PDB file of C-alpha atoms in Angstrom:
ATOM      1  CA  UNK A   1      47.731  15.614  20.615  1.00 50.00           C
ATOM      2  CA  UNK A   2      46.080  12.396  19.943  1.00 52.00           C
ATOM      3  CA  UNK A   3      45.482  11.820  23.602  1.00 58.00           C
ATOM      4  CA  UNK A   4      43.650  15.417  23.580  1.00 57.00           C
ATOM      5  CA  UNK A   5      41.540  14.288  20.512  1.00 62.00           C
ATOM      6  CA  UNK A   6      40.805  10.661  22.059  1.00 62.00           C
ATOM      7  CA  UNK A   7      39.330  12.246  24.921  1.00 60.00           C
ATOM      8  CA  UNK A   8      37.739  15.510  22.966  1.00 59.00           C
ATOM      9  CA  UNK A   9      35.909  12.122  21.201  1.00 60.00           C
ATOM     10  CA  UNK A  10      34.522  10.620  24.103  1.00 60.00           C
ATOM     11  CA  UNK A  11      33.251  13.587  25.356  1.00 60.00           C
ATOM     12  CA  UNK A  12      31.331  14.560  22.582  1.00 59.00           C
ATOM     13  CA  UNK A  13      30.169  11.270  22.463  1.00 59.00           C
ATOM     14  CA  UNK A  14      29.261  11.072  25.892  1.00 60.00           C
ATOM     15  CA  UNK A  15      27.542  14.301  25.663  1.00 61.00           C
ATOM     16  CA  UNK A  16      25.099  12.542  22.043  1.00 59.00           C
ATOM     17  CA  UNK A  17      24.472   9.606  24.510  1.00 59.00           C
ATOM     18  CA  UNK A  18      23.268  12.183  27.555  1.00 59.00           C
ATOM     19  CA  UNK A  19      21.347  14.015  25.117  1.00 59.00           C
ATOM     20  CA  UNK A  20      19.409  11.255  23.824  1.00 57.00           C
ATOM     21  CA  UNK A  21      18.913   9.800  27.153  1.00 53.00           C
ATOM     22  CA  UNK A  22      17.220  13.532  28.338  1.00 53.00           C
ATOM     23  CA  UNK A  23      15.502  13.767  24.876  1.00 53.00           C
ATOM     24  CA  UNK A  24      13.778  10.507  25.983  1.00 50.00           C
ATOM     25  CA  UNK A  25      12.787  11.239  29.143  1.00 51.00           C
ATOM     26  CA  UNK A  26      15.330   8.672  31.158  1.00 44.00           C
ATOM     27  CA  UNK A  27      16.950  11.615  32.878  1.00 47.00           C
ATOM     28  CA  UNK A  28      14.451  14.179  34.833  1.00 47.00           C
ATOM     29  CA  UNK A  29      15.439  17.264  33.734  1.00 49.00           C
ATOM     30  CA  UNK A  30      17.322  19.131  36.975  1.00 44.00           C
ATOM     31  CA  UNK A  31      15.830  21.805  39.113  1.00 42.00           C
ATOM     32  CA  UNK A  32      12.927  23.488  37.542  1.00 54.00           C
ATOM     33  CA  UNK A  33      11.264  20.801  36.912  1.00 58.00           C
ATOM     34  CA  UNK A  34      10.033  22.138  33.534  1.00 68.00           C
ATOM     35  CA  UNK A  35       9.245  19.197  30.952  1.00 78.00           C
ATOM     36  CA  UNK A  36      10.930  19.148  27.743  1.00 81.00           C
ATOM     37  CA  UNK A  37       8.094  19.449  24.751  1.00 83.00           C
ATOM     38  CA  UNK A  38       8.270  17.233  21.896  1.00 81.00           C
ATOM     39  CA  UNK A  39       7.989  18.722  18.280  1.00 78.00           C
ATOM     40  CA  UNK A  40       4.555  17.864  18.314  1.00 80.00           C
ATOM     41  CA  UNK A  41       3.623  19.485  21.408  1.00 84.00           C
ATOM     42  CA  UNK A  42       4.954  22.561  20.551  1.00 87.00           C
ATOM     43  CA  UNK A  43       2.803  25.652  19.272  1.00 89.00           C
ATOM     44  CA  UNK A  44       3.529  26.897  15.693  1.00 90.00           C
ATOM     45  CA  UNK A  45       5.852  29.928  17.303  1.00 92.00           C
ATOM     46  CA  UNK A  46       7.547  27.464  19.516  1.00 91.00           C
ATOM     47  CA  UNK A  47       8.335  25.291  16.363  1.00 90.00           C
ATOM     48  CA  UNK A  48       9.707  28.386  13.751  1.00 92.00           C
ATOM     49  CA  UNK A  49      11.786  29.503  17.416  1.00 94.00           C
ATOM     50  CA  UNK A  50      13.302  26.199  17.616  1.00 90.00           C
ATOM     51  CA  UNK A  51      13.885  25.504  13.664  1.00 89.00           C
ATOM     52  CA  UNK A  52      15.360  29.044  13.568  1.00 93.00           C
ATOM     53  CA  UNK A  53      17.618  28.168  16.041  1.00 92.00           C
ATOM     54  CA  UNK A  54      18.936  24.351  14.877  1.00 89.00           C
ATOM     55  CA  UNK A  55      19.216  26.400  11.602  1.00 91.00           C
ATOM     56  CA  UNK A  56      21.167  29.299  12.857  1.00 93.00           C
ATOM     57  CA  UNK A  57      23.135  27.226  15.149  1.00 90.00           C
ATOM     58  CA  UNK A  58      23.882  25.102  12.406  1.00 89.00           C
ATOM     59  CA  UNK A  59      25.078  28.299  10.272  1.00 92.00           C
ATOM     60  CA  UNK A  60      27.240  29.545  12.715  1.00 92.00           C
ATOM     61  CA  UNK A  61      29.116  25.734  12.672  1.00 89.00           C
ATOM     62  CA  UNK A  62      29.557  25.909   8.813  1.00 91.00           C
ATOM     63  CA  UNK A  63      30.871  29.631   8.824  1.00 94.00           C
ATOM     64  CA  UNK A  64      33.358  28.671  12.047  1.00 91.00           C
ATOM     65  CA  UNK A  65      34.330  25.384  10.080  1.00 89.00           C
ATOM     66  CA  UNK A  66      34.765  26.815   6.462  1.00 93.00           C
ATOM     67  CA  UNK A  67      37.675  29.102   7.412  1.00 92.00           C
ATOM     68  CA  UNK A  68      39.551  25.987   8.788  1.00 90.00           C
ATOM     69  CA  UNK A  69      42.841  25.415   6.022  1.00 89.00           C
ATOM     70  CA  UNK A  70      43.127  21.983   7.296  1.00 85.00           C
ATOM     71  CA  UNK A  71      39.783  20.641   6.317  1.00 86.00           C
ATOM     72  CA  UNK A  72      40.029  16.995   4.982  1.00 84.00           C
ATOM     73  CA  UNK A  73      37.777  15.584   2.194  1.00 84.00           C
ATOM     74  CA  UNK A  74      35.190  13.995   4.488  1.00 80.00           C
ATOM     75  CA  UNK A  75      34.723  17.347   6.413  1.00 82.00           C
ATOM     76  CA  UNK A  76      33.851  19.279   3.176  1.00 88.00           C
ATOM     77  CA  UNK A  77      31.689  17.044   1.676  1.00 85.00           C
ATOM     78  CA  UNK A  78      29.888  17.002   5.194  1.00 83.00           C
ATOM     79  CA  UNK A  79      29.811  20.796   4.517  1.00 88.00           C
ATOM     80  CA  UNK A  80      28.919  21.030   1.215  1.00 90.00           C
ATOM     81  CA  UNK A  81      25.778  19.015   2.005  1.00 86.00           C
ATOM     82  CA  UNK A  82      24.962  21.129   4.995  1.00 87.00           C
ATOM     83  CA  UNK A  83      25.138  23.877   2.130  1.00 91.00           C
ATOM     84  CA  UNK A  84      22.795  22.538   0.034  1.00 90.00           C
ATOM     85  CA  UNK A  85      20.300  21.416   2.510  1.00 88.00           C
ATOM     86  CA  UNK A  86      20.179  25.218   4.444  1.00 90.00           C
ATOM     87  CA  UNK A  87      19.685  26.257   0.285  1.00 92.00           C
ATOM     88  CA  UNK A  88      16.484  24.337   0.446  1.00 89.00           C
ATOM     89  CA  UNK A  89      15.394  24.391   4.442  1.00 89.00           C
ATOM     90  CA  UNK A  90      15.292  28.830   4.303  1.00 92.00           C
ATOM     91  CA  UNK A  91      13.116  29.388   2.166  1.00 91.00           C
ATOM     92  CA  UNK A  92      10.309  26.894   3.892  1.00 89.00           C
ATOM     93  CA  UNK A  93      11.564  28.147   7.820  1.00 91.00           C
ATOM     94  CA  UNK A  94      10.737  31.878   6.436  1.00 93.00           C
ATOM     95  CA  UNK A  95       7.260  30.738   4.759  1.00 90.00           C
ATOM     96  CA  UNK A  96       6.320  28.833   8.261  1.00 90.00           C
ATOM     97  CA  UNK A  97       7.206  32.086   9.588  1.00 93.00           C
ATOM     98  CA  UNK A  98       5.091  34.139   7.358  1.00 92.00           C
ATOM     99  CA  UNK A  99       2.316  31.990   8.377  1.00 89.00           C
ATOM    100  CA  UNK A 100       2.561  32.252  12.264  1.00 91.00           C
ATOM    101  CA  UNK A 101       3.444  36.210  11.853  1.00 91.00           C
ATOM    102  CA  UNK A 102       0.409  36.269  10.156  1.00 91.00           C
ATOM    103  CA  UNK A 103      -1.629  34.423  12.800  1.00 89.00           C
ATOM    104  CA  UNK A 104      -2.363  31.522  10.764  1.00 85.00           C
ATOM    105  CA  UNK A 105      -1.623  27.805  11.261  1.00 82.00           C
ATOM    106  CA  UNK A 106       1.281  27.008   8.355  1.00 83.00           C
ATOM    107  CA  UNK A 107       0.446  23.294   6.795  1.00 81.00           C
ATOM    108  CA  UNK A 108       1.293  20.544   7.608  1.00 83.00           C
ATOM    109  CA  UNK A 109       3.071  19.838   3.966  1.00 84.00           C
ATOM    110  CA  UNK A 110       5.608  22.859   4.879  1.00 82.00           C
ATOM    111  CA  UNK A 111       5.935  21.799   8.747  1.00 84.00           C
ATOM    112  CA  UNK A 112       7.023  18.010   7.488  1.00 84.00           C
ATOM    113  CA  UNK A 113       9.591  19.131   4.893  1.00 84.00           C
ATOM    114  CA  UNK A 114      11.264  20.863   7.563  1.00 84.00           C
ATOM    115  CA  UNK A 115      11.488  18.181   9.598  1.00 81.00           C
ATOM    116  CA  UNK A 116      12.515  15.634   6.819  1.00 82.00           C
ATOM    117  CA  UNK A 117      15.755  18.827   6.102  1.00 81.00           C
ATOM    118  CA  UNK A 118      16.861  18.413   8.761  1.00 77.00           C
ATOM    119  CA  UNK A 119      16.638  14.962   9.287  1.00 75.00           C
ATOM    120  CA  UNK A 120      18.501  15.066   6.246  1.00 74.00           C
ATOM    121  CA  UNK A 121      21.143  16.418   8.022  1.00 70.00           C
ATOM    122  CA  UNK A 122      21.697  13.669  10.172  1.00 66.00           C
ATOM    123  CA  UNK A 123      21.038  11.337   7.531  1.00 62.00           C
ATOM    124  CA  UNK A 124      23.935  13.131   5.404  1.00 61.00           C
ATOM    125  CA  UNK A 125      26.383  12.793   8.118  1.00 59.00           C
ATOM    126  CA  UNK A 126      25.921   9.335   9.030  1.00 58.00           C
ATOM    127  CA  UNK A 127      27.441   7.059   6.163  1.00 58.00           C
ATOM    128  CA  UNK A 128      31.131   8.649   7.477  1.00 55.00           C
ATOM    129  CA  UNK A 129      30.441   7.665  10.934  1.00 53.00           C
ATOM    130  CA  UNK A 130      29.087   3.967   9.903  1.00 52.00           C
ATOM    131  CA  UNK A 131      31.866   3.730   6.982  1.00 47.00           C
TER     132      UNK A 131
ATOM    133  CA  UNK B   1      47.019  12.748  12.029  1.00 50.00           C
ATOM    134  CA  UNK B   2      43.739  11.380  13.467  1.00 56.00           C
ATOM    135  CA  UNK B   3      42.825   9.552  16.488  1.00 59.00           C
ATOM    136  CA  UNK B   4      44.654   5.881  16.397  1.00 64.00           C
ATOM    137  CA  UNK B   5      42.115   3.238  15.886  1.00 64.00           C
ATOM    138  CA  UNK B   6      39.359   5.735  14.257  1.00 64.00           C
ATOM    139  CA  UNK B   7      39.092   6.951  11.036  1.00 70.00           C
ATOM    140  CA  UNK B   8      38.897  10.582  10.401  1.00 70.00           C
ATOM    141  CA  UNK B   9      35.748  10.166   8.928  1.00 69.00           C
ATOM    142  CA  UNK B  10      34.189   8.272  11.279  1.00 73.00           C
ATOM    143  CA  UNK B  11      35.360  10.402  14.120  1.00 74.00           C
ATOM    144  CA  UNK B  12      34.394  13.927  11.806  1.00 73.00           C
ATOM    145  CA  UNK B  13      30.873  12.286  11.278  1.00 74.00           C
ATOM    146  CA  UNK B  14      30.370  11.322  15.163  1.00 77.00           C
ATOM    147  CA  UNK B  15      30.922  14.922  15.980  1.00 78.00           C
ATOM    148  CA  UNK B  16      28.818  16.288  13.798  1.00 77.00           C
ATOM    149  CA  UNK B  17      26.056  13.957  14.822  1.00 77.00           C
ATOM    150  CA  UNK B  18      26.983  15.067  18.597  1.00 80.00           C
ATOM    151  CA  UNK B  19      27.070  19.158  17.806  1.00 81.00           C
ATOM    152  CA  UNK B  20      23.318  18.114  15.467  1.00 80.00           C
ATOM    153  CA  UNK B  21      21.910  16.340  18.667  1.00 81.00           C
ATOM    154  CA  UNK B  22      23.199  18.786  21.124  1.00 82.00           C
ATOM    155  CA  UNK B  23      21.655  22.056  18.944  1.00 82.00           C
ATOM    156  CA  UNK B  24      18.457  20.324  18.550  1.00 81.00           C
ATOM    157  CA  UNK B  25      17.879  19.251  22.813  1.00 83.00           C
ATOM    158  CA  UNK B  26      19.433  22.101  23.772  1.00 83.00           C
ATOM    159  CA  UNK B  27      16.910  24.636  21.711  1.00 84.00           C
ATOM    160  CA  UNK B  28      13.446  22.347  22.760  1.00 85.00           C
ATOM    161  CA  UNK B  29      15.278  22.958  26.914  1.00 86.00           C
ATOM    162  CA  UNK B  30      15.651  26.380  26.520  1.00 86.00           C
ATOM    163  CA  UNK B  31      12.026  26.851  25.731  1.00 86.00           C
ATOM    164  CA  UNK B  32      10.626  24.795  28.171  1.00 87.00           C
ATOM    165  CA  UNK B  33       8.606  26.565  30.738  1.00 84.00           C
ATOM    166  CA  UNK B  34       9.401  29.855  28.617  1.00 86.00           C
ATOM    167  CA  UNK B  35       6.081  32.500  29.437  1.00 88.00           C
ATOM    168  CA  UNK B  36       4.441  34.008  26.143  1.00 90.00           C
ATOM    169  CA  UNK B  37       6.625  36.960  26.483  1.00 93.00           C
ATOM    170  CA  UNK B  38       9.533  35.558  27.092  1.00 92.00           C
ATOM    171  CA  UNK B  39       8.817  33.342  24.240  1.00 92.00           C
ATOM    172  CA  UNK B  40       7.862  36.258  21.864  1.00 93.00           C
ATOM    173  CA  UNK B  41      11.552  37.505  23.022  1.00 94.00           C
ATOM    174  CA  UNK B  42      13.010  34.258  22.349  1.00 94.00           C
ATOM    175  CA  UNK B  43      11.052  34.159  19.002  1.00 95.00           C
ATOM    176  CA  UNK B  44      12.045  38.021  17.919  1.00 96.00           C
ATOM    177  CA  UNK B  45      15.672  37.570  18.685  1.00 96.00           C
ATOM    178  CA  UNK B  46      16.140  33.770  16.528  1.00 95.00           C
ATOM    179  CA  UNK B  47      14.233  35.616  13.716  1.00 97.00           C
ATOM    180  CA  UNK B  48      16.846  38.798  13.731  1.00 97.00           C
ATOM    181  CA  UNK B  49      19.847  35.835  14.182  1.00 96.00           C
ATOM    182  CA  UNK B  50      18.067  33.514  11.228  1.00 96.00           C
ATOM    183  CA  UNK B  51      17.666  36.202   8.781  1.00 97.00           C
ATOM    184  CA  UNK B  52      21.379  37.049   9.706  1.00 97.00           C
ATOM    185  CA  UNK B  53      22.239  33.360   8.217  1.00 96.00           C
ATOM    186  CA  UNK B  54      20.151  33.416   4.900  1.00 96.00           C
ATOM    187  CA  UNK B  55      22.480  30.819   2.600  1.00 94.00           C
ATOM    188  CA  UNK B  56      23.808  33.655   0.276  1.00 94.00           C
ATOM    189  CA  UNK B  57      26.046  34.534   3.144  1.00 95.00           C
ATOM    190  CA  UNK B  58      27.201  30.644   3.641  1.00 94.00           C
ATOM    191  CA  UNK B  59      30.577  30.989   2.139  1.00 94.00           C
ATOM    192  CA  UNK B  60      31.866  28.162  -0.371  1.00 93.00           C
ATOM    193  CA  UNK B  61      34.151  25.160   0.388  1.00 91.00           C
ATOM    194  CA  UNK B  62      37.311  25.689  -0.769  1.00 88.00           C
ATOM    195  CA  UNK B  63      38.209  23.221  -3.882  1.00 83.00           C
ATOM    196  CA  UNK B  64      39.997  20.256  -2.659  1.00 73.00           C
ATOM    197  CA  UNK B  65      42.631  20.649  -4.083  1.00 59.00           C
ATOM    198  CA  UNK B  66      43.058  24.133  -2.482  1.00 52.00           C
ATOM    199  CA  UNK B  67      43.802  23.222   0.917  1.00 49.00           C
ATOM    200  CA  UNK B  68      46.606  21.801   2.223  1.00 50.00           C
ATOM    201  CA  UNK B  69      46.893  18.464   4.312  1.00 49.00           C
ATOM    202  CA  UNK B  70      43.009  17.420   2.551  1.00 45.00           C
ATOM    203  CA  UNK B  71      43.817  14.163   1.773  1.00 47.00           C
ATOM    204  CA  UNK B  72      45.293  13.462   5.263  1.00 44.00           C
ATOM    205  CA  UNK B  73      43.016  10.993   6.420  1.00 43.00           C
TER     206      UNK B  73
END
């Protein structure tokens, strides 16, 4: 069991350390040879697509983790802020959404909160890995 | 029960940062190259999936002191 866990660990952390190495361009992407856009290169649709996705992917985690009956503390308080953040981040995905069905360019006020949420994430999650 | 050396925190919270990193590369490399209509697919079908995740349907953490084996770590 812990030998299984040890090397479930490295692998996810291999895997963070691969993505941030292709998320800054050190690794070509294989095959098609289609480049990776950056936030800021994408076009208001591209940008809802992708926050709709982190958000719903991010969803999908919480609802698969929540049923869990051996959660410890750390993992629901890691929860319970993913909670609160997707409380605030829906509302402001579906308004950027609004804007772009309706063909207009959403500001740049709503597009940065966004961004901060789910930084926010990350930012919520770190103090138990650096504890 | 944990993995010897690392605590259960620090092991929960580098997953989580994996899984965060992974969903947010992973989305930005499916799009890439995408043509409009295959991006107005992509777009139509994470709008149907997002509205199927508004937070009323994000269940609650169980209390603490409702599950078993919480204090574990």
């Amino acid at each position: 069991m812990y030998s299984y866990r040890r090397n479930l660990l490295i692998v996810v952390l291999l895997s963070f350390i691969l993505v941030l190495a292709i998320s800054f361009g050190c690794i070509p992407q294989a095959g098609k040879g289609q480049e990776i856009k950056s936030l800021s290169e994408m076009t208001p649709k591209e940008k809802v697509t992708w926050m709709m996705s982190v958000y719903s992917a991010q969803a999908e985690d919480y609802k698969r983790m929540v049923k869990r009956p051996d959660l410890t503390n750390a993992q629901k308080a890691i929860l319970r802020n993913k909670k609160d953040v997707a409380k605030k981040v829906w509302p402001l995905i579906n308004t950027y959404r609004t804007y772009v069905n309706a063909g207009a360019v959403p500001t740049r006020e709503v597009e940065e909160e966004i961004i901060g949420l789910i930084n926010d994430l990350t930012v919520l999650i770190l103090p138990y890995v650096t504890e | 029960m944990g993995i010897p050396g690392v605590p259960a925190a620090v092991a929960m919270g580098l997953i989580e940062l994996g899984k965060l990193g992974l969903q947010v590369w992973f989305q930005a490399a499916r799009q890439a190259g995408k043509t409009k209509h295959e991006m107005d697919q992509m777009y139509n079908h994470e709008s149907v999936r997002f509205d199927s995740h508004h937070p009323d349907t994000w269940e609650d953490v169980p209390d603490d002191a409702k599950t078993e084996g919480s204090d574990s770590e």
